[in-house]
PDB file of C-alpha atoms in Angstrom:
ATOM      1  CA  MET A   1      -7.741  -0.818 -11.796  1.00 93.00           C
ATOM      2  CA  LEU A   2     -10.953   0.976 -11.169  1.00 95.00           C
ATOM      3  CA  ALA A   3     -11.258   4.089 -13.485  1.00 96.00           C
ATOM      4  CA  PRO A   4     -13.602   6.954 -12.778  1.00 96.00           C
ATOM      5  CA  VAL A   5     -15.548   7.764 -15.977  1.00 97.00           C
ATOM      6  CA  ALA A   6     -18.272  10.245 -17.034  1.00 97.00           C
ATOM      7  CA  THR A   7     -18.965   8.853 -20.550  1.00 97.00           C
ATOM      8  CA  VAL A   8     -19.164   5.651 -22.441  1.00 97.00           C
ATOM      9  CA  GLU A   9     -16.102   6.732 -24.481  1.00 97.00           C
ATOM     10  CA  GLN A  10     -13.995   7.209 -21.351  1.00 97.00           C
ATOM     11  CA  ALA A  11     -15.103   3.777 -20.140  1.00 97.00           C
ATOM     12  CA  ALA A  12     -13.984   2.177 -23.488  1.00 97.00           C
ATOM     13  CA  ALA A  13     -10.624   4.020 -23.351  1.00 97.00           C
ATOM     14  CA  ALA A  14     -10.083   2.972 -19.601  1.00 97.00           C
ATOM     15  CA  ALA A  15     -10.784  -0.658 -20.528  1.00 96.00           C
ATOM     16  CA  ALA A  16      -8.441  -0.476 -23.500  1.00 96.00           C
ATOM     17  CA  ALA A  17      -5.768   0.938 -21.157  1.00 95.00           C
ATOM     18  CA  GLY A  18      -6.079  -2.037 -18.759  1.00 93.00           C
ATOM     19  CA  ALA A  19      -8.907  -1.141 -16.325  1.00 95.00           C
ATOM     20  CA  GLY A  20     -10.995  -4.130 -15.469  1.00 95.00           C
ATOM     21  CA  LEU A  21     -13.335  -1.904 -13.521  1.00 97.00           C
ATOM     22  CA  VAL A  22     -14.941   1.449 -14.284  1.00 97.00           C
ATOM     23  CA  ASP A  23     -16.725   3.739 -11.814  1.00 97.00           C
ATOM     24  CA  ALA A  24     -19.807   5.494 -13.287  1.00 96.00           C
ATOM     25  CA  GLY A  25     -20.318   7.341  -9.956  1.00 93.00           C
ATOM     26  CA  ASP A  26     -23.954   8.267  -9.259  1.00 91.00           C
ATOM     27  CA  ASP A  27     -24.972   8.452 -12.814  1.00 94.00           C
ATOM     28  CA  ALA A  28     -27.533   5.652 -13.064  1.00 88.00           C
ATOM     29  CA  ALA A  29     -28.000   6.017 -16.847  1.00 93.00           C
ATOM     30  CA  LEU A  30     -24.322   5.475 -17.525  1.00 96.00           C
ATOM     31  CA  VAL A  31     -24.198   1.966 -16.005  1.00 95.00           C
ATOM     32  CA  PRO A  32     -26.390   0.292 -18.561  1.00 94.00           C
ATOM     33  CA  ALA A  33     -24.916   2.430 -21.439  1.00 96.00           C
ATOM     34  CA  ILE A  34     -21.379   1.176 -20.423  1.00 96.00           C
ATOM     35  CA  ARG A  35     -22.696  -2.410 -20.278  1.00 92.00           C
ATOM     36  CA  ARG A  36     -24.023  -2.267 -23.808  1.00 94.00           C
ATOM     37  CA  ALA A  37     -21.039  -0.561 -25.419  1.00 95.00           C
ATOM     38  CA  VAL A  38     -18.031  -2.019 -23.497  1.00 95.00           C
ATOM     39  CA  SER A  39     -17.566  -5.778 -22.980  1.00 93.00           C
ATOM     40  CA  GLY A  40     -15.252  -7.388 -20.501  1.00 92.00           C
ATOM     41  CA  VAL A  41     -15.333  -4.536 -17.951  1.00 95.00           C
ATOM     42  CA  ARG A  42     -17.195  -4.581 -14.567  1.00 96.00           C
ATOM     43  CA  VAL A  43     -19.002  -1.397 -13.705  1.00 97.00           C
ATOM     44  CA  CYS A  44     -19.307   0.291 -10.328  1.00 96.00           C
ATOM     45  CA  GLY A  45     -22.304   2.698  -9.737  1.00 94.00           C
ATOM     46  CA  GLU A  46     -25.609   3.194  -8.088  1.00 90.00           C
ATOM     47  CA  HIS A  47     -27.774   1.098 -10.386  1.00 90.00           C
ATOM     48  CA  GLU A  48     -29.418  -2.348 -10.128  1.00 91.00           C
ATOM     49  CA  ASP A  49     -27.044  -3.552 -13.062  1.00 91.00           C
ATOM     50  CA  ALA A  50     -23.839  -2.440 -11.349  1.00 95.00           C
ATOM     51  CA  ASP A  51     -21.210  -5.012 -10.390  1.00 96.00           C
ATOM     52  CA  LEU A  52     -19.879  -2.891  -7.562  1.00 96.00           C
ATOM     53  CA  VAL A  53     -22.047  -0.615  -5.389  1.00 96.00           C
ATOM     54  CA  ARG A  54     -21.632   1.554  -2.059  1.00 95.00           C
ATOM     55  CA  ASP A  55     -25.023   0.864  -0.805  1.00 93.00           C
ATOM     56  CA  ALA A  56     -25.286  -2.189   1.405  1.00 92.00           C
ATOM     57  CA  ALA A  57     -29.153  -2.684   0.754  1.00 91.00           C
ATOM     58  CA  LEU A  58     -28.432  -2.591  -3.049  1.00 92.00           C
ATOM     59  CA  ALA A  59     -25.644  -5.006  -2.677  1.00 93.00           C
ATOM     60  CA  ALA A  60     -27.727  -7.416  -0.650  1.00 90.00           C
ATOM     61  CA  ARG A  61     -30.668  -7.181  -3.146  1.00 91.00           C
ATOM     62  CA  THR A  62     -28.603  -7.509  -6.402  1.00 93.00           C
ATOM     63  CA  GLY A  63     -25.647  -9.530  -5.294  1.00 93.00           C
ATOM     64  CA  ALA A  64     -23.108  -6.894  -6.312  1.00 95.00           C
ATOM     65  CA  THR A  65     -19.842  -6.366  -4.542  1.00 96.00           C
ATOM     66  CA  LEU A  66     -20.077  -3.802  -1.758  1.00 97.00           C
ATOM     67  CA  ILE A  67     -17.531  -1.068  -1.389  1.00 97.00           C
ATOM     68  CA  CYS A  68     -17.267  -0.207   2.367  1.00 97.00           C
ATOM     69  CA  PRO A  69     -15.752   2.972   3.735  1.00 95.00           C
ATOM     70  CA  GLY A  70     -13.716   1.015   6.328  1.00 93.00           C
ATOM     71  CA  ALA A  71     -13.319  -2.297   8.049  1.00 92.00           C
ATOM     72  CA  ASP A  72     -15.947  -1.627  10.559  1.00 93.00           C
ATOM     73  CA  ALA A  73     -18.538  -0.929   7.869  1.00 95.00           C
ATOM     74  CA  ALA A  74     -17.397  -4.186   6.169  1.00 95.00           C
ATOM     75  CA  GLU A  75     -17.936  -6.249   9.417  1.00 94.00           C
ATOM     76  CA  ALA A  76     -21.348  -4.623   9.865  1.00 94.00           C
ATOM     77  CA  ALA A  77     -22.322  -5.476   6.180  1.00 94.00           C
ATOM     78  CA  ALA A  78     -21.122  -9.052   6.774  1.00 93.00           C
ATOM     79  CA  ARG A  79     -23.320  -9.262   9.925  1.00 92.00           C
ATOM     80  CA  ARG A  80     -26.320  -8.087   7.917  1.00 89.00           C
ATOM     81  CA  GLY A  81     -25.872 -10.850   5.402  1.00 88.00           C
ATOM     82  CA  VAL A  82     -23.640  -9.527   2.642  1.00 92.00           C
ATOM     83  CA  SER A  83     -21.151 -12.385   1.815  1.00 92.00           C
ATOM     84  CA  ALA A  84     -17.679 -11.482   3.108  1.00 92.00           C
ATOM     85  CA  GLY A  85     -16.438 -12.532  -0.370  1.00 93.00           C
ATOM     86  CA  ARG A  86     -18.474  -9.704  -1.939  1.00 95.00           C
ATOM     87  CA  ILE A  87     -17.047  -6.931   0.302  1.00 97.00           C
ATOM     88  CA  LEU A  88     -14.227  -4.568  -0.663  1.00 97.00           C
ATOM     89  CA  VAL A  89     -12.903  -2.189   1.947  1.00 97.00           C
ATOM     90  CA  GLN A  90     -11.893   1.314   0.914  1.00 95.00           C
ATOM     91  CA  ALA A  91      -8.790   2.539   2.739  1.00 93.00           C
ATOM     92  CA  ALA A  92      -6.210   5.224   2.839  1.00 91.00           C
ATOM     93  CA  PRO A  93      -2.653   4.010   2.397  1.00 90.00           C
ATOM     94  CA  ALA A  94      -2.128   4.287   6.144  1.00 90.00           C
ATOM     95  CA  GLY A  95      -4.999   1.806   6.692  1.00 92.00           C
ATOM     96  CA  ILE A  96      -4.265  -0.755   3.978  1.00 94.00           C
ATOM     97  CA  GLU A  97      -2.079  -3.074   6.092  1.00 94.00           C
ATOM     98  CA  ALA A  98      -4.662  -3.310   8.957  1.00 94.00           C
ATOM     99  CA  ALA A  99      -7.468  -4.060   6.466  1.00 94.00           C
ATOM    100  CA  VAL A 100      -5.411  -6.705   4.600  1.00 95.00           C
ATOM    101  CA  ARG A 101      -4.429  -8.402   8.046  1.00 94.00           C
ATOM    102  CA  ALA A 102      -8.089  -8.411   8.886  1.00 93.00           C
ATOM    103  CA  GLY A 103      -8.643 -10.418   5.754  1.00 94.00           C
ATOM    104  CA  TRP A 104     -10.473  -7.736   3.630  1.00 96.00           C
ATOM    105  CA  PRO A 105      -9.582  -7.045  -0.028  1.00 97.00           C
ATOM    106  CA  VAL A 106      -8.729  -3.314  -0.168  1.00 97.00           C
ATOM    107  CA  LEU A 107      -9.633  -0.555  -2.596  1.00 97.00           C
ATOM    108  CA  ALA A 108      -7.129   2.415  -2.432  1.00 96.00           C
ATOM    109  CA  ASP A 109      -8.475   5.581  -4.067  1.00 93.00           C
ATOM    110  CA  LEU A 110      -5.620   7.463  -5.773  1.00 92.00           C
ATOM    111  CA  GLU A 111      -7.843  10.294  -7.057  1.00 85.00           C
ATOM    112  CA  GLY A 112      -7.160  13.418  -5.136  1.00 64.00           C
ATOM    113  CA  LEU A 113      -4.848  11.463  -2.748  1.00 68.00           C
ATOM    114  CA  ALA A 114      -2.846  14.205  -1.128  1.00 49.00           C
ATOM    115  CA  ASP A 115      -0.383  12.233   0.971  1.00 46.00           C
ATOM    116  CA  PRO A 116      -0.108   8.734   2.461  1.00 44.00           C
ATOM    117  CA  GLU A 117      -1.909   9.897   5.611  1.00 46.00           C
ATOM    118  CA  GLY A 118      -4.766  11.410   3.633  1.00 45.00           C
ATOM    119  CA  GLY A 119      -4.003  15.097   4.557  1.00 47.00           C
ATOM    120  CA  ALA A 120      -3.104  17.952   2.302  1.00 44.00           C
ATOM    121  CA  ASN A 121       0.243  17.831   0.445  1.00 48.00           C
ATOM    122  CA  PRO A 122       3.194  19.933   1.618  1.00 48.00           C
ATOM    123  CA  GLU A 123       2.206  22.589  -0.966  1.00 50.00           C
ATOM    124  CA  GLY A 124      -1.256  22.825   0.498  1.00 46.00           C
ATOM    125  CA  ASP A 125      -2.759  21.721  -2.764  1.00 46.00           C
ATOM    126  CA  ALA A 126      -5.145  18.822  -2.787  1.00 47.00           C
ATOM    127  CA  ASP A 127      -4.707  18.117  -6.539  1.00 50.00           C
ATOM    128  CA  LEU A 128      -1.448  18.407  -8.166  1.00 52.00           C
ATOM    129  CA  GLY A 129      -1.716  18.424 -12.025  1.00 60.00           C
ATOM    130  CA  GLY A 130       0.798  17.573 -14.754  1.00 71.00           C
ATOM    131  CA  ALA A 131       3.941  15.601 -14.206  1.00 73.00           C
ATOM    132  CA  ALA A 132       4.130  16.319 -10.512  1.00 76.00           C
ATOM    133  CA  GLY A 133       0.589  14.923  -9.877  1.00 79.00           C
ATOM    134  CA  LEU A 134       1.199  11.902 -12.126  1.00 88.00           C
ATOM    135  CA  ALA A 135       4.408  11.117 -10.356  1.00 90.00           C
ATOM    136  CA  ARG A 136       2.671  11.357  -6.944  1.00 91.00           C
ATOM    137  CA  THR A 137      -0.013   9.035  -8.166  1.00 92.00           C
ATOM    138  CA  GLU A 138       2.281   6.491  -9.505  1.00 94.00           C
ATOM    139  CA  ALA A 139       4.348   6.551  -6.225  1.00 93.00           C
ATOM    140  CA  ALA A 140       1.155   6.191  -4.147  1.00 94.00           C
ATOM    141  CA  ALA A 141       0.116   3.331  -6.419  1.00 95.00           C
ATOM    142  CA  ALA A 142       3.324   1.450  -6.035  1.00 95.00           C
ATOM    143  CA  VAL A 143       3.088   1.918  -2.125  1.00 95.00           C
ATOM    144  CA  CYS A 144      -0.501   0.810  -2.118  1.00 96.00           C
ATOM    145  CA  ALA A 145       0.179  -2.345  -4.170  1.00 96.00           C
ATOM    146  CA  TRP A 146       3.172  -3.181  -1.970  1.00 96.00           C
ATOM    147  CA  LEU A 147       0.949  -2.839   1.106  1.00 96.00           C
ATOM    148  CA  GLY A 148      -1.595  -5.278  -0.382  1.00 95.00           C
ATOM    149  CA  ALA A 149      -4.352  -3.140  -2.020  1.00 96.00           C
ATOM    150  CA  SER A 150      -6.224  -5.264  -4.357  1.00 94.00           C
ATOM    151  CA  VAL A 151      -7.890  -2.462  -6.372  1.00 96.00           C
ATOM    152  CA  LEU A 152      -6.579   0.950  -7.211  1.00 96.00           C
ATOM    153  CA  ARG A 153      -8.967   3.771  -8.349  1.00 95.00           C
ATOM    154  CA  THR A 154      -7.324   6.135 -10.754  1.00 95.00           C
ATOM    155  CA  ARG A 155      -7.743   7.954 -14.024  1.00 93.00           C
ATOM    156  CA  HIS A 156      -4.145   7.189 -14.976  1.00 94.00           C
ATOM    157  CA  VAL A 157      -4.809   3.568 -15.871  1.00 96.00           C
ATOM    158  CA  ALA A 158      -1.870   2.807 -18.105  1.00 95.00           C
ATOM    159  CA  ASN A 159       0.806   4.549 -15.957  1.00 95.00           C
ATOM    160  CA  VAL A 160      -0.516   3.021 -12.683  1.00 95.00           C
ATOM    161  CA  ARG A 161      -0.876  -0.398 -14.357  1.00 94.00           C
ATOM    162  CA  ARG A 162       2.815  -0.246 -15.199  1.00 94.00           C
ATOM    163  CA  CYS A 163       3.755   0.772 -11.585  1.00 94.00           C
ATOM    164  CA  VAL A 164       1.655  -2.063 -10.117  1.00 94.00           C
ATOM    165  CA  ASP A 165       3.000  -4.650 -12.509  1.00 93.00           C
ATOM    166  CA  MET A 166       6.619  -3.558 -11.592  1.00 92.00           C
ATOM    167  CA  THR A 167       5.706  -3.607  -7.843  1.00 94.00           C
ATOM    168  CA  GLU A 168       4.170  -7.093  -8.211  1.00 93.00           C
ATOM    169  CA  SER A 169       7.223  -8.234 -10.043  1.00 91.00           C
ATOM    170  CA  ILE A 170       9.665  -6.990  -7.296  1.00 92.00           C
ATOM    171  CA  LEU A 171       7.480  -8.677  -4.608  1.00 93.00           C
ATOM    172  CA  GLY A 172       7.658 -11.955  -6.666  1.00 91.00           C
ATOM    173  CA  ARG A 173       3.808 -12.153  -7.249  1.00 89.00           C
ATOM    174  CA  ARG A 174       4.184 -12.128 -10.996  1.00 88.00           C
ATOM    175  CA  PRO A 175       6.978 -12.712 -13.499  1.00 84.00           C
ATOM    176  CA  PRO A 176       8.788  -9.604 -14.826  1.00 78.00           C
ATOM    177  CA  ALA A 177       7.685  -8.445 -18.262  1.00 75.00           C
ATOM    178  CA  TRP A 178      11.290  -8.601 -19.385  1.00 76.00           C
ATOM    179  CA  ALA A 179      14.327 -10.288 -17.737  1.00 74.00           C
ATOM    180  CA  VAL A 180      17.965 -10.197 -18.664  1.00 75.00           C
ATOM    181  CA  ARG A 181      20.458 -12.386 -17.030  1.00 75.00           C
ATOM    182  CA  GLY A 182      23.921 -11.244 -17.126  1.00 69.00           C
ATOM    183  CA  LEU A 183      26.685 -13.759 -17.400  1.00 66.00           C
ATOM    184  CA  ALA A 184      30.167 -12.896 -16.351  1.00 62.00           C
TER     185      ALA A 184
END
């Protein structure tokens, strides 16, 4: 899970809920503050200390993992010397399978995801709040995990973690949290 955060407190809460990654966005001062305050979490941001970045030159200079906007950008970064093992491709649900087939680990951004094709939702609203928005996020998370996304970006860490764990169990990639065998 990659959780977008705006404060150190949000980063700590996201880590406690199960996020292994937090996204500080373009707030360069937040990256080192999170590093000092929250252990065991990797940080995404535009800073020399970030573990994940969106700038190829910064990734090449620091050794950080590069988040590319698509498979073409990932291939170009690999040709420019960024190790393929340090590249993560961001894809909409419709593009996850192709990126996975091409051998790239995939980041699916569930924040503001309107529909699986990336367009507006049927109500014309880009961001559904409340239970409807959470249900849509959980459903999209299950689909993205099923298709092979390695990282999901969401502010609903605990709920999405539960959906991904369930999906991974259904696919046989992890044991179920609880199993009951009925004997007749």
